[in-house]
Amino acid sequence: MQIFGVDIGGSGIKGAPVDLDKGDVSQKRFKVLTPHPATLDGVADGVKQVVRRFGWSGPVGLTFPGVVTAKSTIRSAANVDKTWIGTDAGALFSERLGGLPVTVVNDADAAGVAEMRFGAGKGRTGTVILLTFGTGIGSALFSDGVLVPNTEFGHLELGGTDAEQRASSKAKEEAGLSWEQWANRVRRYLTHVEMLFSPNLIIVGGGISRDSDKFFHFLDGIQAEIVPAQLHNDAGIVGAAMCAARTDPFVKFSVTH
């Protein structure tokens, strides 16, 4: 079975058809830049470009970088235009895609669902947290394989500000930090997350997970097992498609069966 997945990020909008049996994209993904400012029309047009590139005419799963309610209403918009708040994103994207059925979920939740089913969290029980380090820091929390949606741990306070302002990969680039300097910030953040939630496993996702060999050895003092994501930048696309394949992706989304 194939469903189309689109991952909307602070810097790019990417998508591809997803083979739900394999948990992988079935064609090379296509990406366009996220417009700045990331307004409703601009982002919707970007999504349309990605979907139309493949001539897709079936259900579409979309991620969004913010809190998404069960009725696809956006409640937060840290890295996109604030006009998204209160918008029925499902209705907007469906209209822009010519009436195609659309499911909208939080971006990190989608990545977490994919990693728990097909990637680094497969078969793992207990408390598992996925953290995506990119333009911001996204989070997905699982208890014995069941998703607790819209956690937004990137907005926990670190050094007097949102953690993502100091420890995201964007923060690394903007401050010109070395891997060790940045990892020290990440370690402080993970220590705080561990103190609050005592996870058994922390999965580090986002594009930077491909460079885990450059900074994981600096993340000492964390009791939880820390592993890199396996689906990397395809996790959001795969997870979005997985959510779109369900009749209700927000109720007890267990990835263990």
PDB file of C-alpha atoms in Angstrom:
ATOM      1  CA  MET A   1       0.000   0.000   0.000  1.00  0.00           C
ATOM      2  CA  GLN A   2       1.233   3.475  -0.879  1.00  0.00           C
ATOM      3  CA  ILE A   3       0.319   6.850   0.628  1.00  0.00           C
ATOM      4  CA  PHE A   4       1.896  10.198  -0.157  1.00  0.00           C
ATOM      5  CA  GLY A   5       3.826  11.860   2.675  1.00  0.00           C
ATOM      6  CA  VAL A   6       4.902  15.497   2.922  1.00  0.00           C
ATOM      7  CA  ASP A   7       7.207  16.887   5.607  1.00  0.00           C
ATOM      8  CA  ILE A   8       6.876  20.659   6.165  1.00  0.00           C
ATOM      9  CA  GLY A   9       9.926  22.090   7.883  1.00  0.00           C
ATOM     10  CA  GLY A  10      11.257  25.500   8.732  1.00  0.00           C
ATOM     11  CA  SER A  11      13.686  25.380   5.798  1.00  0.00           C
ATOM     12  CA  GLY A  12      12.175  22.932   3.311  1.00  0.00           C
ATOM     13  CA  ILE A  13       9.018  21.131   2.175  1.00  0.00           C
ATOM     14  CA  LYS A  14       9.735  17.611   0.940  1.00  0.00           C
ATOM     15  CA  GLY A  15       7.651  14.639  -0.019  1.00  0.00           C
ATOM     16  CA  ALA A  16       7.317  11.358  -1.865  1.00  0.00           C
ATOM     17  CA  PRO A  17       5.035   8.325  -2.150  1.00  0.00           C
ATOM     18  CA  VAL A  18       5.637   5.906   0.737  1.00  0.00           C
ATOM     19  CA  ASP A  19       5.524   2.113   0.682  1.00  0.00           C
ATOM     20  CA  LEU A  20       3.802   1.420   4.009  1.00  0.00           C
ATOM     21  CA  ASP A  21       4.835  -2.234   4.022  1.00  0.00           C
ATOM     22  CA  LYS A  22       8.532  -1.368   3.823  1.00  0.00           C
ATOM     23  CA  GLY A  23       8.431   1.950   5.647  1.00  0.00           C
ATOM     24  CA  ASP A  24      10.397   3.710   2.946  1.00  0.00           C
ATOM     25  CA  VAL A  25       9.859   6.166   0.114  1.00  0.00           C
ATOM     26  CA  SER A  26       9.102   4.388  -3.145  1.00  0.00           C
ATOM     27  CA  GLN A  27      10.423   7.220  -5.315  1.00  0.00           C
ATOM     28  CA  LYS A  28      13.158   9.809  -4.833  1.00  0.00           C
ATOM     29  CA  ARG A  29      11.746  12.594  -2.708  1.00  0.00           C
ATOM     30  CA  PHE A  30      11.218  16.085  -4.098  1.00  0.00           C
ATOM     31  CA  LYS A  31      11.925  19.225  -2.085  1.00  0.00           C
ATOM     32  CA  VAL A  32      11.153  22.931  -2.392  1.00  0.00           C
ATOM     33  CA  LEU A  33      12.313  25.687  -0.054  1.00  0.00           C
ATOM     34  CA  THR A  34       9.939  26.831   2.660  1.00  0.00           C
ATOM     35  CA  PRO A  35       8.968  30.432   1.847  1.00  0.00           C
ATOM     36  CA  HIS A  36       9.966  33.199   4.228  1.00  0.00           C
ATOM     37  CA  PRO A  37       7.760  34.357   5.728  1.00  0.00           C
ATOM     38  CA  ALA A  38       6.109  30.937   5.836  1.00  0.00           C
ATOM     39  CA  THR A  39       2.571  32.193   5.234  1.00  0.00           C
ATOM     40  CA  LEU A  40      -0.513  30.047   4.653  1.00  0.00           C
ATOM     41  CA  ASP A  41      -0.564  30.639   0.910  1.00  0.00           C
ATOM     42  CA  GLY A  42       3.189  30.265   0.495  1.00  0.00           C
ATOM     43  CA  VAL A  43       3.417  26.949   2.353  1.00  0.00           C
ATOM     44  CA  ALA A  44       0.238  25.597   0.729  1.00  0.00           C
ATOM     45  CA  ASP A  45       1.647  26.406  -2.698  1.00  0.00           C
ATOM     46  CA  GLY A  46       4.886  24.628  -1.781  1.00  0.00           C
ATOM     47  CA  VAL A  47       2.970  21.530  -0.726  1.00  0.00           C
ATOM     48  CA  LYS A  48       1.014  21.644  -3.972  1.00  0.00           C
ATOM     49  CA  GLN A  49       4.260  21.774  -5.978  1.00  0.00           C
ATOM     50  CA  VAL A  50       5.604  18.706  -4.193  1.00  0.00           C
ATOM     51  CA  VAL A  51       2.433  16.623  -4.536  1.00  0.00           C
ATOM     52  CA  ARG A  52       1.755  17.613  -8.154  1.00  0.00           C
ATOM     53  CA  ARG A  53       5.349  16.750  -9.072  1.00  0.00           C
ATOM     54  CA  PHE A  54       4.364  13.086  -8.750  1.00  0.00           C
ATOM     55  CA  GLY A  55       0.896  13.404 -10.276  1.00  0.00           C
ATOM     56  CA  TRP A  56      -0.541  12.059  -7.034  1.00  0.00           C
ATOM     57  CA  SER A  57      -4.317  11.682  -6.731  1.00  0.00           C
ATOM     58  CA  GLY A  58      -4.840   9.774  -3.462  1.00  0.00           C
ATOM     59  CA  PRO A  59      -4.649  10.452   0.293  1.00  0.00           C
ATOM     60  CA  VAL A  60      -1.881  12.727   1.560  1.00  0.00           C
ATOM     61  CA  GLY A  61      -0.264  12.853   4.998  1.00  0.00           C
ATOM     62  CA  LEU A  62       1.360  16.130   6.006  1.00  0.00           C
ATOM     63  CA  THR A  63       3.548  17.092   8.928  1.00  0.00           C
ATOM     64  CA  PHE A  64       3.462  20.563  10.481  1.00  0.00           C
ATOM     65  CA  PRO A  65       6.105  22.171  12.748  1.00  0.00           C
ATOM     66  CA  GLY A  66       3.767  22.948  15.633  1.00  0.00           C
ATOM     67  CA  VAL A  67       0.920  21.640  17.761  1.00  0.00           C
ATOM     68  CA  VAL A  68      -1.868  20.074  15.680  1.00  0.00           C
ATOM     69  CA  THR A  69      -5.220  19.139  17.243  1.00  0.00           C
ATOM     70  CA  ALA A  70      -7.238  16.051  16.331  1.00  0.00           C
ATOM     71  CA  LYS A  71      -9.311  18.217  13.981  1.00  0.00           C
ATOM     72  CA  SER A  72      -6.160  19.533  12.235  1.00  0.00           C
ATOM     73  CA  THR A  73      -6.323  22.992  13.820  1.00  0.00           C
ATOM     74  CA  ILE A  74      -2.903  24.563  14.352  1.00  0.00           C
ATOM     75  CA  ARG A  75      -2.227  25.758  17.896  1.00  0.00           C
ATOM     76  CA  SER A  76       1.416  26.886  17.703  1.00  0.00           C
ATOM     77  CA  ALA A  77       3.781  28.130  15.020  1.00  0.00           C
ATOM     78  CA  ALA A  78       7.281  28.716  16.376  1.00  0.00           C
ATOM     79  CA  ASN A  79       9.135  28.428  13.051  1.00  0.00           C
ATOM     80  CA  VAL A  80       6.442  29.491  10.572  1.00  0.00           C
ATOM     81  CA  ASP A  81       4.211  32.545  10.257  1.00  0.00           C
ATOM     82  CA  LYS A  82       1.960  33.187  13.266  1.00  0.00           C
ATOM     83  CA  THR A  83      -1.107  33.424  10.989  1.00  0.00           C
ATOM     84  CA  TRP A  84      -1.132  29.610  11.051  1.00  0.00           C
ATOM     85  CA  ILE A  85      -2.417  29.622  14.634  1.00  0.00           C
ATOM     86  CA  GLY A  86      -6.134  28.776  14.644  1.00  0.00           C
ATOM     87  CA  THR A  87      -6.103  27.646  11.002  1.00  0.00           C
ATOM     88  CA  ASP A  88      -7.801  24.414   9.916  1.00  0.00           C
ATOM     89  CA  ALA A  89      -4.730  23.126   8.098  1.00  0.00           C
ATOM     90  CA  GLY A  90      -6.451  19.988   6.847  1.00  0.00           C
ATOM     91  CA  ALA A  91      -9.148  21.996   5.073  1.00  0.00           C
ATOM     92  CA  LEU A  92      -6.615  24.457   3.668  1.00  0.00           C
ATOM     93  CA  PHE A  93      -4.308  21.818   2.204  1.00  0.00           C
ATOM     94  CA  SER A  94      -7.182  19.691   0.904  1.00  0.00           C
ATOM     95  CA  GLU A  95      -8.640  22.681  -0.933  1.00  0.00           C
ATOM     96  CA  ARG A  96      -5.246  23.567  -2.416  1.00  0.00           C
ATOM     97  CA  LEU A  97      -4.770  19.954  -3.547  1.00  0.00           C
ATOM     98  CA  GLY A  98      -8.080  19.837  -5.382  1.00  0.00           C
ATOM     99  CA  GLY A  99     -10.051  18.058  -2.690  1.00  0.00           C
ATOM    100  CA  LEU A 100      -7.626  15.212  -1.947  1.00  0.00           C
ATOM    101  CA  PRO A 101      -8.095  13.693   1.533  1.00  0.00           C
ATOM    102  CA  VAL A 102      -5.468  15.170   3.879  1.00  0.00           C
ATOM    103  CA  THR A 103      -4.228  14.237   7.360  1.00  0.00           C
ATOM    104  CA  VAL A 104      -2.076  16.756   9.271  1.00  0.00           C
ATOM    105  CA  VAL A 105       0.104  15.790  12.258  1.00  0.00           C
ATOM    106  CA  ASN A 106       2.920  17.306  14.281  1.00  0.00           C
ATOM    107  CA  ASP A 107       6.234  16.867  12.460  1.00  0.00           C
ATOM    108  CA  ALA A 108       8.199  15.228  15.269  1.00  0.00           C
ATOM    109  CA  ASP A 109       5.280  12.955  16.145  1.00  0.00           C
ATOM    110  CA  ALA A 110       5.278  11.716  12.549  1.00  0.00           C
ATOM    111  CA  ALA A 111       9.046  11.122  12.627  1.00  0.00           C
ATOM    112  CA  GLY A 112       8.703   9.298  15.936  1.00  0.00           C
ATOM    113  CA  VAL A 113       5.937   7.032  14.662  1.00  0.00           C
ATOM    114  CA  ALA A 114       8.131   6.050  11.703  1.00  0.00           C
ATOM    115  CA  GLU A 115      11.216   5.414  13.841  1.00  0.00           C
ATOM    116  CA  MET A 116       9.236   3.327  16.325  1.00  0.00           C
ATOM    117  CA  ARG A 117       7.710   1.153  13.613  1.00  0.00           C
ATOM    118  CA  PHE A 118      10.592   0.846  11.159  1.00  0.00           C
ATOM    119  CA  GLY A 119      13.699   2.450  12.655  1.00  0.00           C
ATOM    120  CA  ALA A 120      15.747   2.908  15.819  1.00  0.00           C
ATOM    121  CA  GLY A 121      12.793   2.387  18.181  1.00  0.00           C
ATOM    122  CA  LYS A 122      11.454  -0.781  16.610  1.00  0.00           C
ATOM    123  CA  GLY A 123      10.535  -3.329  19.284  1.00  0.00           C
ATOM    124  CA  ARG A 124      11.431  -0.985  22.148  1.00  0.00           C
ATOM    125  CA  THR A 125       9.152  -0.611  25.161  1.00  0.00           C
ATOM    126  CA  GLY A 126       9.186   1.660  28.187  1.00  0.00           C
ATOM    127  CA  THR A 127       9.573   5.413  27.764  1.00  0.00           C
ATOM    128  CA  VAL A 128      11.127   6.435  24.444  1.00  0.00           C
ATOM    129  CA  ILE A 129      11.745  10.024  23.338  1.00  0.00           C
ATOM    130  CA  LEU A 130      12.659  11.077  19.825  1.00  0.00           C
ATOM    131  CA  LEU A 131      14.234  14.532  19.457  1.00  0.00           C
ATOM    132  CA  THR A 132      14.711  16.074  16.015  1.00  0.00           C
ATOM    133  CA  PHE A 133      17.446  18.689  15.782  1.00  0.00           C
ATOM    134  CA  GLY A 134      16.906  21.024  12.845  1.00  0.00           C
ATOM    135  CA  THR A 135      15.527  24.556  12.488  1.00  0.00           C
ATOM    136  CA  GLY A 136      14.118  23.919  15.977  1.00  0.00           C
ATOM    137  CA  ILE A 137      13.929  20.889  18.249  1.00  0.00           C
ATOM    138  CA  GLY A 138      10.924  18.642  17.788  1.00  0.00           C
ATOM    139  CA  SER A 139       9.934  15.868  20.162  1.00  0.00           C
ATOM    140  CA  ALA A 140       7.873  12.700  20.223  1.00  0.00           C
ATOM    141  CA  LEU A 141       7.113  10.799  23.431  1.00  0.00           C
ATOM    142  CA  PHE A 142       6.120   7.124  23.549  1.00  0.00           C
ATOM    143  CA  SER A 143       5.035   5.023  26.508  1.00  0.00           C
ATOM    144  CA  ASP A 144       5.232   1.315  25.689  1.00  0.00           C
ATOM    145  CA  GLY A 145       4.850   2.149  22.015  1.00  0.00           C
ATOM    146  CA  VAL A 146       1.870   4.501  22.411  1.00  0.00           C
ATOM    147  CA  LEU A 147       2.328   8.083  21.197  1.00  0.00           C
ATOM    148  CA  VAL A 148       1.649  10.996  23.549  1.00  0.00           C
ATOM    149  CA  PRO A 149       1.123  13.716  20.899  1.00  0.00           C
ATOM    150  CA  ASN A 150       2.269  17.338  20.699  1.00  0.00           C
ATOM    151  CA  THR A 151       4.880  17.343  23.466  1.00  0.00           C
ATOM    152  CA  GLU A 152       7.007  20.225  22.088  1.00  0.00           C
ATOM    153  CA  PHE A 153      10.026  19.584  24.344  1.00  0.00           C
ATOM    154  CA  GLY A 154      12.079  21.977  22.213  1.00  0.00           C
ATOM    155  CA  HIS A 155      10.452  24.791  24.184  1.00  0.00           C
ATOM    156  CA  LEU A 156      11.710  23.623  27.559  1.00  0.00           C
ATOM    157  CA  GLU A 157      13.819  26.365  29.133  1.00  0.00           C
ATOM    158  CA  LEU A 158      17.593  26.086  28.740  1.00  0.00           C
ATOM    159  CA  GLY A 159      19.891  28.932  29.735  1.00  0.00           C
ATOM    160  CA  GLY A 160      16.995  31.347  30.146  1.00  0.00           C
ATOM    161  CA  THR A 161      15.453  30.717  26.719  1.00  0.00           C
ATOM    162  CA  ASP A 162      13.784  27.997  24.641  1.00  0.00           C
ATOM    163  CA  ALA A 163      16.114  25.014  24.322  1.00  0.00           C
ATOM    164  CA  GLU A 164      15.835  25.093  20.538  1.00  0.00           C
ATOM    165  CA  GLN A 165      17.287  28.603  20.507  1.00  0.00           C
ATOM    166  CA  ARG A 166      20.523  27.197  21.940  1.00  0.00           C
ATOM    167  CA  ALA A 167      20.717  23.532  20.988  1.00  0.00           C
ATOM    168  CA  SER A 168      19.103  23.114  17.559  1.00  0.00           C
ATOM    169  CA  SER A 169      21.288  22.492  14.532  1.00  0.00           C
ATOM    170  CA  LYS A 170      20.270  25.954  13.306  1.00  0.00           C
ATOM    171  CA  ALA A 171      21.670  27.416  16.536  1.00  0.00           C
ATOM    172  CA  LYS A 172      24.932  25.539  15.897  1.00  0.00           C
ATOM    173  CA  GLU A 173      25.228  27.016  12.431  1.00  0.00           C
ATOM    174  CA  GLU A 174      24.277  30.551  13.403  1.00  0.00           C
ATOM    175  CA  ALA A 175      26.716  30.660  16.321  1.00  0.00           C
ATOM    176  CA  GLY A 176      29.505  28.938  14.380  1.00  0.00           C
ATOM    177  CA  LEU A 177      29.907  26.313  17.112  1.00  0.00           C
ATOM    178  CA  SER A 178      32.291  23.384  16.889  1.00  0.00           C
ATOM    179  CA  TRP A 179      30.836  19.904  17.307  1.00  0.00           C
ATOM    180  CA  GLU A 180      32.102  19.789  20.890  1.00  0.00           C
ATOM    181  CA  GLN A 181      30.713  23.223  21.780  1.00  0.00           C
ATOM    182  CA  TRP A 182      27.329  22.359  20.353  1.00  0.00           C
ATOM    183  CA  ALA A 183      27.322  18.902  21.957  1.00  0.00           C
ATOM    184  CA  ASN A 184      27.890  20.524  25.355  1.00  0.00           C
ATOM    185  CA  ARG A 185      24.644  22.451  24.855  1.00  0.00           C
ATOM    186  CA  VAL A 186      22.852  19.308  23.694  1.00  0.00           C
ATOM    187  CA  ARG A 187      24.147  17.404  26.713  1.00  0.00           C
ATOM    188  CA  ARG A 188      22.753  20.053  29.084  1.00  0.00           C
ATOM    189  CA  TYR A 189      19.433  19.817  27.281  1.00  0.00           C
ATOM    190  CA  LEU A 190      19.324  16.019  27.398  1.00  0.00           C
ATOM    191  CA  THR A 191      20.200  16.092  31.101  1.00  0.00           C
ATOM    192  CA  HIS A 192      17.154  18.293  31.692  1.00  0.00           C
ATOM    193  CA  VAL A 193      14.904  16.056  29.566  1.00  0.00           C
ATOM    194  CA  GLU A 194      16.151  12.990  31.409  1.00  0.00           C
ATOM    195  CA  MET A 195      15.520  14.587  34.797  1.00  0.00           C
ATOM    196  CA  LEU A 196      11.897  15.270  33.811  1.00  0.00           C
ATOM    197  CA  PHE A 197      10.960  12.048  32.004  1.00  0.00           C
ATOM    198  CA  SER A 198      13.529   9.306  32.823  1.00  0.00           C
ATOM    199  CA  PRO A 199      13.424   7.762  29.330  1.00  0.00           C
ATOM    200  CA  ASN A 200      14.825   4.330  28.588  1.00  0.00           C
ATOM    201  CA  LEU A 201      15.840   5.409  25.092  1.00  0.00           C
ATOM    202  CA  ILE A 202      16.531   8.737  23.387  1.00  0.00           C
ATOM    203  CA  ILE A 203      16.531   8.749  19.578  1.00  0.00           C
ATOM    204  CA  VAL A 204      18.328  11.688  17.975  1.00  0.00           C
ATOM    205  CA  GLY A 205      16.744  12.579  14.646  1.00  0.00           C
ATOM    206  CA  GLY A 206      16.864  15.240  11.966  1.00  0.00           C
ATOM    207  CA  GLY A 207      19.473  15.581   9.240  1.00  0.00           C
ATOM    208  CA  ILE A 208      22.216  16.007  11.828  1.00  0.00           C
ATOM    209  CA  SER A 209      21.686  12.422  12.967  1.00  0.00           C
ATOM    210  CA  ARG A 210      23.805  11.383   9.968  1.00  0.00           C
ATOM    211  CA  ASP A 211      26.763  13.004  11.759  1.00  0.00           C
ATOM    212  CA  SER A 212      26.278  11.197  15.067  1.00  0.00           C
ATOM    213  CA  ASP A 213      29.888   9.988  14.996  1.00  0.00           C
ATOM    214  CA  LYS A 214      31.010  13.632  15.286  1.00  0.00           C
ATOM    215  CA  PHE A 215      29.225  14.459  18.541  1.00  0.00           C
ATOM    216  CA  PHE A 216      27.733  11.424  20.299  1.00  0.00           C
ATOM    217  CA  HIS A 217      30.995  10.779  22.182  1.00  0.00           C
ATOM    218  CA  PHE A 218      30.610  14.189  23.846  1.00  0.00           C
ATOM    219  CA  LEU A 219      27.179  13.290  25.274  1.00  0.00           C
ATOM    220  CA  ASP A 220      28.490  11.732  28.455  1.00  0.00           C
ATOM    221  CA  GLY A 221      26.638  11.559  31.761  1.00  0.00           C
ATOM    222  CA  ILE A 222      23.258  10.630  30.260  1.00  0.00           C
ATOM    223  CA  GLN A 223      21.811   7.460  31.759  1.00  0.00           C
ATOM    224  CA  ALA A 224      19.383   6.732  28.931  1.00  0.00           C
ATOM    225  CA  GLU A 225      20.611   4.897  25.865  1.00  0.00           C
ATOM    226  CA  ILE A 226      21.154   7.411  23.037  1.00  0.00           C
ATOM    227  CA  VAL A 227      20.981   6.248  19.413  1.00  0.00           C
ATOM    228  CA  PRO A 228      20.801   8.014  16.044  1.00  0.00           C
ATOM    229  CA  ALA A 229      17.603   7.823  14.022  1.00  0.00           C
ATOM    230  CA  GLN A 230      17.716   5.328  11.177  1.00  0.00           C
ATOM    231  CA  LEU A 231      15.269   6.932   8.755  1.00  0.00           C
ATOM    232  CA  HIS A 232      17.027  10.317   8.961  1.00  0.00           C
ATOM    233  CA  ASN A 233      15.275  12.993   6.870  1.00  0.00           C
ATOM    234  CA  ASP A 234      12.731  10.527   5.469  1.00  0.00           C
ATOM    235  CA  ALA A 235      11.190   9.848   8.895  1.00  0.00           C
ATOM    236  CA  GLY A 236       8.667  12.694   8.722  1.00  0.00           C
ATOM    237  CA  ILE A 237       7.545  11.717   5.233  1.00  0.00           C
ATOM    238  CA  VAL A 238       7.096   8.063   6.204  1.00  0.00           C
ATOM    239  CA  GLY A 239       5.333   8.918   9.469  1.00  0.00           C
ATOM    240  CA  ALA A 240       2.973  11.354   7.762  1.00  0.00           C
ATOM    241  CA  ALA A 241       1.949   8.644   5.313  1.00  0.00           C
ATOM    242  CA  MET A 242       1.480   6.162   8.165  1.00  0.00           C
ATOM    243  CA  CYS A 243      -0.848   8.597   9.941  1.00  0.00           C
ATOM    244  CA  ALA A 244      -2.825   9.264   6.760  1.00  0.00           C
ATOM    245  CA  ALA A 245      -3.436   5.524   6.394  1.00  0.00           C
ATOM    246  CA  ARG A 246      -5.318   5.436   9.706  1.00  0.00           C
ATOM    247  CA  THR A 247      -8.921   6.449  10.256  1.00  0.00           C
ATOM    248  CA  ASP A 248      -7.923   8.318  13.421  1.00  0.00           C
ATOM    249  CA  PRO A 249      -4.165   8.807  13.927  1.00  0.00           C
ATOM    250  CA  PHE A 250      -4.605  10.616  17.250  1.00  0.00           C
ATOM    251  CA  VAL A 251      -6.217   7.932  19.410  1.00  0.00           C
ATOM    252  CA  LYS A 252      -3.831   5.416  21.023  1.00  0.00           C
ATOM    253  CA  PHE A 253      -1.403   5.343  18.117  1.00  0.00           C
ATOM    254  CA  SER A 254       0.427   2.208  19.197  1.00  0.00           C
ATOM    255  CA  VAL A 255       3.349   1.400  16.947  1.00  0.00           C
ATOM    256  CA  THR A 256       4.068  -1.954  18.517  1.00  0.00           C
ATOM    257  CA  HIS A 257       1.180  -3.804  16.854  1.00  0.00           C
TER     258      HIS A 257
END
